[in-house]
Every structure is written in C-alpha cells, then in structure tokens.
Coordinates of C-alpha atoms and ligand atoms in Angstrom, one line a residue:
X1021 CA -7.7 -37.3 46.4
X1022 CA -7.8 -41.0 45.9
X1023 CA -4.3 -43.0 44.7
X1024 CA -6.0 -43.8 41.0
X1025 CA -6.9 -40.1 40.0
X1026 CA -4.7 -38.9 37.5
X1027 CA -3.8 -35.2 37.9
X1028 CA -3.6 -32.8 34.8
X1029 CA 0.2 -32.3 35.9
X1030 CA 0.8 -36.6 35.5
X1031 CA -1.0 -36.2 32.3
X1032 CA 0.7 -33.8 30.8
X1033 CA 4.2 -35.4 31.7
X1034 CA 3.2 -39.1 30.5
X1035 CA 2.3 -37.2 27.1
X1036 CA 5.2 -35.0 27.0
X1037 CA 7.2 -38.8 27.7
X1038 CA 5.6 -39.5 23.9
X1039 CA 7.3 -36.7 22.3
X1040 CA 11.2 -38.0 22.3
X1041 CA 12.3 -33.8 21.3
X1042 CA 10.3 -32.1 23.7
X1043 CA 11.8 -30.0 25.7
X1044 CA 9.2 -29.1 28.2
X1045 CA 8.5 -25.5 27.2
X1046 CA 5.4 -27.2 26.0
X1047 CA 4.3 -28.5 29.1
X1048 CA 5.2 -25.4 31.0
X1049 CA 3.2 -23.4 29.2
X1050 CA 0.2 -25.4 29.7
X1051 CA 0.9 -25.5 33.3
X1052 CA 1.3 -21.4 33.6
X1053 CA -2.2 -21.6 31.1
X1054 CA -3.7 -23.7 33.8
X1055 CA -3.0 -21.7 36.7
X1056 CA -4.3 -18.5 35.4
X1057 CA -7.3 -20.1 34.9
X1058 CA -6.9 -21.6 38.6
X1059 CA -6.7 -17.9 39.5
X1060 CA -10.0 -16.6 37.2
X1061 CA -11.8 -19.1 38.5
X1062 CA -11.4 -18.3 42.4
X1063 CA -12.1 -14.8 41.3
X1064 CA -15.4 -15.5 39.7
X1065 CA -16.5 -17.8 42.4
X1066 CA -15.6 -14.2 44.7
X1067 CA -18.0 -12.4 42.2
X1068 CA -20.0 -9.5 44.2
X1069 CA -17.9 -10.4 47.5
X1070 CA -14.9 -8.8 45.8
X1071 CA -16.3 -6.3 44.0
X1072 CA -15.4 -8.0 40.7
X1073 CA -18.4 -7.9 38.8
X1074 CA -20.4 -5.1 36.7
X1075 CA -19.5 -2.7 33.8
X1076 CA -15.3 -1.8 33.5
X1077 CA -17.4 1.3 32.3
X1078 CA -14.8 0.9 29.1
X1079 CA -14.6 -0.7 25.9
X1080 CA -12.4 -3.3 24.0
X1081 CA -11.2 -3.7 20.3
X1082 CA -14.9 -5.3 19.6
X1083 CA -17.0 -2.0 20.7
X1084 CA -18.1 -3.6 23.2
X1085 CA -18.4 -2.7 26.4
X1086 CA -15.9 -4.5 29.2
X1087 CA -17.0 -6.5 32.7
X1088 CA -14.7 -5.5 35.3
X1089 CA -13.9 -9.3 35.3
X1090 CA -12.9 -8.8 31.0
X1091 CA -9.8 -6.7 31.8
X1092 CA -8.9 -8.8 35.2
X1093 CA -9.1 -12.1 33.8
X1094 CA -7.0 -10.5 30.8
X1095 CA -4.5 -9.5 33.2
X1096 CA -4.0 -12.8 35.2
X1097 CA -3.7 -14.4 31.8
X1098 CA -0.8 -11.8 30.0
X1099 CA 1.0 -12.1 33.4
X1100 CA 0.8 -15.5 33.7
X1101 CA 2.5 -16.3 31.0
X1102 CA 4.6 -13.7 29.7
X1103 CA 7.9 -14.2 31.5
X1104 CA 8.1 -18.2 31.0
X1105 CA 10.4 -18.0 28.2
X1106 CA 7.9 -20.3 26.3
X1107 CA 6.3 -17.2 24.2
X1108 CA 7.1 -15.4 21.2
X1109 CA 3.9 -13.1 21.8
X1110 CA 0.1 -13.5 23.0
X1111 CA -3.2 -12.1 21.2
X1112 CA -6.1 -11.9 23.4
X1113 CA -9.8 -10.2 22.6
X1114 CA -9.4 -7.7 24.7
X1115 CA -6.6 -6.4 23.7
X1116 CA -6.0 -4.9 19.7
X1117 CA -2.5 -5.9 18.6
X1118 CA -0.2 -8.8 19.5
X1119 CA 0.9 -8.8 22.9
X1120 CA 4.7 -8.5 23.1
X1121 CA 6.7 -10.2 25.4
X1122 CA 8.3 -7.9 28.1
X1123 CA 12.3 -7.3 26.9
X1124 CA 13.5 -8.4 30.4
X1125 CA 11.9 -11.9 30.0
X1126 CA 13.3 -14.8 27.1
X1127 CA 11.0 -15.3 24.3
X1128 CA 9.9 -19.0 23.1
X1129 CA 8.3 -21.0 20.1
X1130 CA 4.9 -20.9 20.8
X1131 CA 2.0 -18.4 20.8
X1132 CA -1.1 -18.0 22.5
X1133 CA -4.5 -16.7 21.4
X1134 CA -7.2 -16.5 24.1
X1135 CA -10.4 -15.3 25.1
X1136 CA -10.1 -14.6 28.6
X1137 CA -13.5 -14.7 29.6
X1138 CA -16.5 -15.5 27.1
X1139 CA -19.9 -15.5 28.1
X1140 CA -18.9 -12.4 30.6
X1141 CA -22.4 -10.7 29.5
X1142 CA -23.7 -13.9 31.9
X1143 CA -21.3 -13.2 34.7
X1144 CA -23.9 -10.3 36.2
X1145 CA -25.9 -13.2 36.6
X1146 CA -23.9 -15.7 37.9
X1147 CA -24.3 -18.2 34.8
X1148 CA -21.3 -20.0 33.4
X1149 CA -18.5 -18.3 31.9
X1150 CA -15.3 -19.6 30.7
X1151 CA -11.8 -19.0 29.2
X1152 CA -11.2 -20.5 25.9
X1153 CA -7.0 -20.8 24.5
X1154 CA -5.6 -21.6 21.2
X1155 CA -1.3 -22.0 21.1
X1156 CA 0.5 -22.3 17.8
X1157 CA 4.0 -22.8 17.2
X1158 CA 6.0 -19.0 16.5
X1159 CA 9.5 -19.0 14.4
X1160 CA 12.0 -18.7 17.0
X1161 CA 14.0 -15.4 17.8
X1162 CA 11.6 -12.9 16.4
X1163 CA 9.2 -10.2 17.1
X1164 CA 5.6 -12.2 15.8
X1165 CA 3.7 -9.4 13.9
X1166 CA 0.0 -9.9 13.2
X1167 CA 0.3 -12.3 10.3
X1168 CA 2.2 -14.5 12.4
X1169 CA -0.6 -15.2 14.3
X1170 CA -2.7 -15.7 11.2
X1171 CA -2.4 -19.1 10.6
X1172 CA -5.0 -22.1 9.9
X1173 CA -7.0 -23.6 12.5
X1174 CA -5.5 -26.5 11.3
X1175 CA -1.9 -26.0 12.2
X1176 CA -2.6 -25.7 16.3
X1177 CA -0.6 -27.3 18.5
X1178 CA -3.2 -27.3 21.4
X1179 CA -6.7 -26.3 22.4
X1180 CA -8.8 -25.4 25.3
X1181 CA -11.1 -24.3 27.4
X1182 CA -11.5 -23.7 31.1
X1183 CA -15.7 -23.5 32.2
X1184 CA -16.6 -21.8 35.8
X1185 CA -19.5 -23.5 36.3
X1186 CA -21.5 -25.8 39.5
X1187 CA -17.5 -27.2 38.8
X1188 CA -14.7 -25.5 37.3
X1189 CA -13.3 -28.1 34.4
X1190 CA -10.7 -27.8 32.2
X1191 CA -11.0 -29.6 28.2
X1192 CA -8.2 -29.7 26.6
X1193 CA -6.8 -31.6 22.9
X1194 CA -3.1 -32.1 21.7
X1195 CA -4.7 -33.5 18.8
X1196 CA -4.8 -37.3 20.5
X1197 CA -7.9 -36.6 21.4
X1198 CA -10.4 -35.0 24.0
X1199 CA -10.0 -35.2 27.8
X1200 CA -11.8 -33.2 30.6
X1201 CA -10.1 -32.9 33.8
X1202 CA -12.1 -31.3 37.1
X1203 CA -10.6 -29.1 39.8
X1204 CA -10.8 -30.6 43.4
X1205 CA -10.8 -27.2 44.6
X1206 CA -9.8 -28.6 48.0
X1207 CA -6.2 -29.4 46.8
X1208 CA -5.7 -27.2 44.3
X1209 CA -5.6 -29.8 41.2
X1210 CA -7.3 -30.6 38.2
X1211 CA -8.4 -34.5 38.1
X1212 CA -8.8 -36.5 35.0
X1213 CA -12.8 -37.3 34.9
X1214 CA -13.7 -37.4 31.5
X1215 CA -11.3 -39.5 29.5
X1216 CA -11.6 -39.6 25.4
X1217 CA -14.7 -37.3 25.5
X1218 CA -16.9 -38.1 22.2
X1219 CA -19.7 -35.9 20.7
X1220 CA -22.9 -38.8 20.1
X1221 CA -22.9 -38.7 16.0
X1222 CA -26.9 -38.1 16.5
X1223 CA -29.2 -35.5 18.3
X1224 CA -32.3 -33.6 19.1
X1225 CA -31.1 -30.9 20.7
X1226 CA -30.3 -27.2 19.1
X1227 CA -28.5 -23.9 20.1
X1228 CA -29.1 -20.9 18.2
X1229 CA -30.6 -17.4 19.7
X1230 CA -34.1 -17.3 18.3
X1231 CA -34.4 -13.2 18.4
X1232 CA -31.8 -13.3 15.1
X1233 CA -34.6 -15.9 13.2
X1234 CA -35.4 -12.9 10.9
X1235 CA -32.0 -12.6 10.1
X1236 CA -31.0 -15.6 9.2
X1237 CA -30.2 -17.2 5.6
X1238 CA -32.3 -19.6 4.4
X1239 CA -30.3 -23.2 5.0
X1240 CA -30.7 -22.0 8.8
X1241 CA -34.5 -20.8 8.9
X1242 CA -35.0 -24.2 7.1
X1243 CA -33.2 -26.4 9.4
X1244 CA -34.2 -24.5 12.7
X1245 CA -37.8 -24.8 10.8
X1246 CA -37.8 -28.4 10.5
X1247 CA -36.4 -28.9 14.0
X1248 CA -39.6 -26.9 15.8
X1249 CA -41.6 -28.5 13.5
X1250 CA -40.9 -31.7 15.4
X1251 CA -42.4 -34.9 15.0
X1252 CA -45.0 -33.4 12.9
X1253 CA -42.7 -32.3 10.5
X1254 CA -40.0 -33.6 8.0
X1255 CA -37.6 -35.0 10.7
X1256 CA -40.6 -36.7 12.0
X1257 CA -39.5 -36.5 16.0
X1258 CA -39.3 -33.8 18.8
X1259 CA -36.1 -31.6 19.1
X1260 CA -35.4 -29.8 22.5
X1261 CA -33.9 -25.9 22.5
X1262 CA -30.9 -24.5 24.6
X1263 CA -29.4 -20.9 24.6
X1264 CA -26.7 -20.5 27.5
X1265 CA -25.4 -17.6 25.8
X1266 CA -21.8 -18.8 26.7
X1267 CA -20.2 -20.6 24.2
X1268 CA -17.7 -22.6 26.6
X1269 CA -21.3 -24.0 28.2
X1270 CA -22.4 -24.9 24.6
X1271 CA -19.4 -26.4 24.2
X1272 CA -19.3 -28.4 26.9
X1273 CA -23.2 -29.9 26.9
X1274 CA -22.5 -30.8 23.1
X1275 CA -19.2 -32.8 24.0
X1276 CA -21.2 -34.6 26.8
X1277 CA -24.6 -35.3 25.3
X1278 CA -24.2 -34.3 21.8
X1279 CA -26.5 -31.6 20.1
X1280 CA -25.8 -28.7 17.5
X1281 CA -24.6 -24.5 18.1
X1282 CA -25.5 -22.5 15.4
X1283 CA -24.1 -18.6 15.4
X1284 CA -24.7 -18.2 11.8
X1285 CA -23.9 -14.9 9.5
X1286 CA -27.0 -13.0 9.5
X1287 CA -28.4 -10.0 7.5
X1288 CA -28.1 -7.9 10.8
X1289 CA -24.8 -6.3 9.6
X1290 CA -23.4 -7.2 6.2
X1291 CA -19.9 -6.0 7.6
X1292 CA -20.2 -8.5 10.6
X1293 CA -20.1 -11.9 8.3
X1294 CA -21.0 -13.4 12.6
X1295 CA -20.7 -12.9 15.9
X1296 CA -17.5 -15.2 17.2
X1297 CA -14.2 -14.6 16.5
X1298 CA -12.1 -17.1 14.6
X1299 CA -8.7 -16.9 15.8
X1300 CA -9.5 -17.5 19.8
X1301 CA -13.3 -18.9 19.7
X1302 CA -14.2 -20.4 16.4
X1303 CA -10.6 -22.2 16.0
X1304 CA -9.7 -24.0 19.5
X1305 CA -13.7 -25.3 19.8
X1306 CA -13.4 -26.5 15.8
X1307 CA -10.2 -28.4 17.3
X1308 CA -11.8 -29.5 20.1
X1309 CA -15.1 -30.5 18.1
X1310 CA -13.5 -32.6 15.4
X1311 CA -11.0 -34.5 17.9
X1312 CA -13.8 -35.5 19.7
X1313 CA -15.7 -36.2 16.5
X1314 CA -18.3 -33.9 15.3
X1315 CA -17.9 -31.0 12.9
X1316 CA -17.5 -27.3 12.2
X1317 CA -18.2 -25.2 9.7
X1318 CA -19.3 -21.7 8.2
X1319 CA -22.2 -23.3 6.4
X1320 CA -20.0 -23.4 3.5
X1321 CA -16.6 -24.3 4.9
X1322 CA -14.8 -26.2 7.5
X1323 CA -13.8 -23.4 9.8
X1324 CA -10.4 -25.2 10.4
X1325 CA -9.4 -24.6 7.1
X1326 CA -10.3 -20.9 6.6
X1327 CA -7.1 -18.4 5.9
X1328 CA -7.3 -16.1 9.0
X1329 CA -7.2 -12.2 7.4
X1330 CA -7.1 -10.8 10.9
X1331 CA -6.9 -11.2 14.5
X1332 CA -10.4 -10.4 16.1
X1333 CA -11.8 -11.6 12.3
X1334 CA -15.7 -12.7 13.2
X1335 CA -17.1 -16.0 11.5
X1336 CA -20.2 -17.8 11.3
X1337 CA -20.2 -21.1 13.7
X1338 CA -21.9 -23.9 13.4
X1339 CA -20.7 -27.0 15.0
X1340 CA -21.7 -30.1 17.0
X1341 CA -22.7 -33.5 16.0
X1342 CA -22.0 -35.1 13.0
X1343 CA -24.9 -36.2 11.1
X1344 CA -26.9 -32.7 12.0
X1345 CA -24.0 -30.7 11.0
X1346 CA -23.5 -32.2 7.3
X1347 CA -27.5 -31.8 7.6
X1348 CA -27.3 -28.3 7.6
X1349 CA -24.1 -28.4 4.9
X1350 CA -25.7 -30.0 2.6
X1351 CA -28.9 -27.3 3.2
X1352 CA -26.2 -24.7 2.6
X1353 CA -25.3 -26.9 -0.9
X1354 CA -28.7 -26.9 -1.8
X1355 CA -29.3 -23.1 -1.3
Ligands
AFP1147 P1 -20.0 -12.2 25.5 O1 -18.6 -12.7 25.9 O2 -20.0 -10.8 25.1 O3 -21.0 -12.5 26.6 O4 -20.4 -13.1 24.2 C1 -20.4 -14.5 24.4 C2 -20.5 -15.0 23.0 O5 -19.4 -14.6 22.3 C3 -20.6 -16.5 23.0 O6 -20.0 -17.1 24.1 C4 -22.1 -16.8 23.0 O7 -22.4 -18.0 22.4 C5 -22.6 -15.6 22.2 O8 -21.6 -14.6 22.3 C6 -23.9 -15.1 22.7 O9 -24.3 -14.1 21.9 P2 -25.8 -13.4 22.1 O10 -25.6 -12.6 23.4 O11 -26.0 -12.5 20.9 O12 -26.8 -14.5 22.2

C-alpha cells in the first residue's frame, strides 16, 4: 500500500475531526459496518468452496425464498454490530420486526437499516451482489419501536453500500458528498479510489427489466419507447440497455458512467405499488444518488421525501442522471 493512499479508517477520522461534538460512536459504527461487510465479502468470494451458496430452503418477511448466503450475511451483520453500544436497534430485510439490542450490551443513538445481501437471486451465478446500509439517529435510552425507524429518507445520517464484484468497493455519503473506497484484499483495508464521485447530468444508457413492459404505466412504456426507438425516434440518437438484476451494480455503473434504473409500479400486483423496499434500498441509494447529483423518484415524488408507513414498505424507483430523470417526471406530469 503506497504512502499517499488514504485508508477508509484515516478518512473517517479526518471527518469525524470536522464534527467538534462527536464522540466517536459514529465512527465506530461505521467501522463495525465495514467489517461485516469485510467478512460477507470473503464469504462470497468462498461461494461453492464453502458450501455457502443455494436455496436456505426457507423464506423471509418478503415471501421470498432465502439463499443460504441471505440469513449468513444477516447474521455477520446483527452480530457485528449489536454489542457496540452505538445502537438503539437494527431493521434488516430478512428479518420482520426491529432487531433489539441484546440486554447485556449498552444501547446508542443511532440505528441501522440494511439489506444484507441484494442481488442474492445472482449469487448462484456468481454475478455481483452487494450489501446496502442506511443509519439514522434513535432518541437515546429507549426501546425504538417500528415507527422509530419510520423516518424520511431525508433525515439519514449516512448511506451505503458495499458491491462484491471483480473488486469488493465500498460507497459511502455523510452528506458531504460521494466517495468510493476499494479493498486491497492483501492488507485487509479499504483504499480511497474514487474521490467526490458524480453521476454525468446526461446519458444513453437505461436499466429496467423488459419482461414487466406490459405492465408498465404509460410515462414508462413512453420513455423506454422513445429510448429503443433510438436515433430514428423522438430523442433522435441510440440508447444502450443494461439489466444486472442487482441493484448495488446499477448503482454503481450509474455513479461512474451515468445512465438511468427504472423499477417502476406496475399493474402486476395492485397491492405491490414496486419491487424495492424503501427503508433499506430505495432510501440509502436516493442519498447516495442526489449527493452525487442525479435524482430519485417514484415518478411522482422525490423518494427522499416520502413518509415511510412501514419497515419492508415497497416503492417504485427510478433514479440516475439528472436530465433523463426529470424527463421521465415530467412524462409522469403529463400523464
Ligand atoms: P434479490 O435480492 O431478490 O435478487 O432482488 C434484487 C432486487 O431487489 C434488486 O437488487 C434488483 O434491481 C431487482 O431486485 C431485480 O428484480 P428482478 O429479478 O425482478 O429483475
């Protein structure tokens, strides 16, 4: 590791320098965050060689059925994190209710919302998966109930999201900002490599799984429309298509070469208003998104803003760069 690389840990100390009260429960929970994701990542670069992968032959809150790898990465997370006295509670999607800190260990002012490991229909298949983490601040010196956790996107303290891909890389915002850090797997560290990370305002490149088309509302068939349609059509040049399946790696190609995800409600089930969950998918990427300078929405509204009713609430999710994005607003204005 060369003298000039800047290590997650220095980072994280020169910013916690900035805040004059903090007390460095902050930055301890970040680093306890980090190395459960240090820990899932060794595990899914083990994949078959550990026996880790295939069906837990169970089923979480969602209906849907667990990995193996679903309920392990869920439990290096919870016990990662629940005795370091930083937590008032945890919510994870695996796991129904709040999860409560254990009585033997202090509790602290923040809480933590996370998927442990999205994409994990792609980790069969060895494509990239990732764990994505959302921390608000929790009134001090009580038991959090499930409306505690229901607060705005808008009033996190921190989001992220750890992708095992061809490199394990960690994105994280305090709200100064987007930085990506990569870990030298070799020492053990994560390394600042992608400093102030912004989304290009313009693109030609879409997300979306084509198989829902006939489900979709009309603002989306038209804009997915137009975009096939290419240079023969009404945005008069040539769009290219990607479909990962794995949000984090959506994510991640947007914040590096721009482009636009679109999980939109669709007519599939009137119940399900989307596929991605608000509280620990939909909010720490619309953080992430918007520090870094592109958008999120609904359709209709700024996903940042929405009044969480519950935990594992699902929500249409369209975000990416800026001027597609308030395209496809102002198609849902015009609807
Ligand atoms: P899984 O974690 O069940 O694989 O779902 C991943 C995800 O929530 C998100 O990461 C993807 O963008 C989206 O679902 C893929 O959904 P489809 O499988 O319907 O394309």
């Amino acid at each position: 590791m060369s003298n000039q690389q800047v290590t997650l840990t220095q980072f994280i100390i020169e910013q916690q320098r900035g805040l004059p009260d903090a007390s460095g429960t902050f930055t301890l929970l970040l680093n306890n965050i980090v190395t459960a994701c240090k820990q899932i990542s060794h595990r899914v670069n083990c994949g078959a060689l550990i026996g880790v992968l295939g069906s837990a032959e169970s089923e979480n809150v969602q209906g849907e059925v667990q990995k193996k790898l679903d309920i392990i990465t869920n439990d290096i997370m919870v016990k990662a994190l629940d005795w370091s006295g930083s937590l008032g509670g945890m919510a994870s999607e695996e796991i129904n209710d709040p999860i409560k800190i254990p009585k033997q260990y202090p509790k602290g002012k923040y809480l933590v919302l996370f998927d442990p490991l999205d994409g994990s229909s792609n980790i069969d298949i060895n494509m990239t998966v990732g764990t994505i983490f959302s921390i608000l601040r929790c009134r001090e010196g009580i038991e959090p109930e499930t409306e505690d956790f229901l607060r705005r996107g808008t009033e996190q303290v921190c989001a992220g999201f750890v992708l095992y891909g061809p490199s394990t890389m960690l994105v994280l915002t305090t709200g100064n900002g987007v930085n990506g850090f990569t870990l030298d797997q070799d020492v053990g560290e994560f390394i600042l490599t992608h400093c102030n990370m912004k989304i290009p305002e313009e693109s030609s490149e879409f997300a979306i799984n084509m198989s829902n088309q006939r489900f979709w509302e009309p603002p989306v068939k038209r804009y997915i429309d137009e975009c096939v349609a290419g240079e023969d059509g009404p945005r008069g040049k040539n769009f290219n298509m990607r479909w990962v399946a794995s949000l984090v790696a959506e994510v991640y190609r947007i914040l590096n070469r721009g482009g636009v995800f679109l999980y939109p409600h669709d007519l599939r089930d009137p119940s399900k208003p989307g596929k991605l969950r608000l509280m620990y998918e939909a909010n720490p990427m619309a953080f992430i998104i918007e520090q870094a300078g592109g958008l999120c929405t609904t359709g209709r509204e700024r996903i940042l803003d929405l009044k969480p009713n519950s935990i594992h609430q699902r929500v249409p999710l369209i975000l990416g760069s800026k001027n597609e994005v308030e395209r496809i607003i102002a198609y849902h204005q015009q609807d």
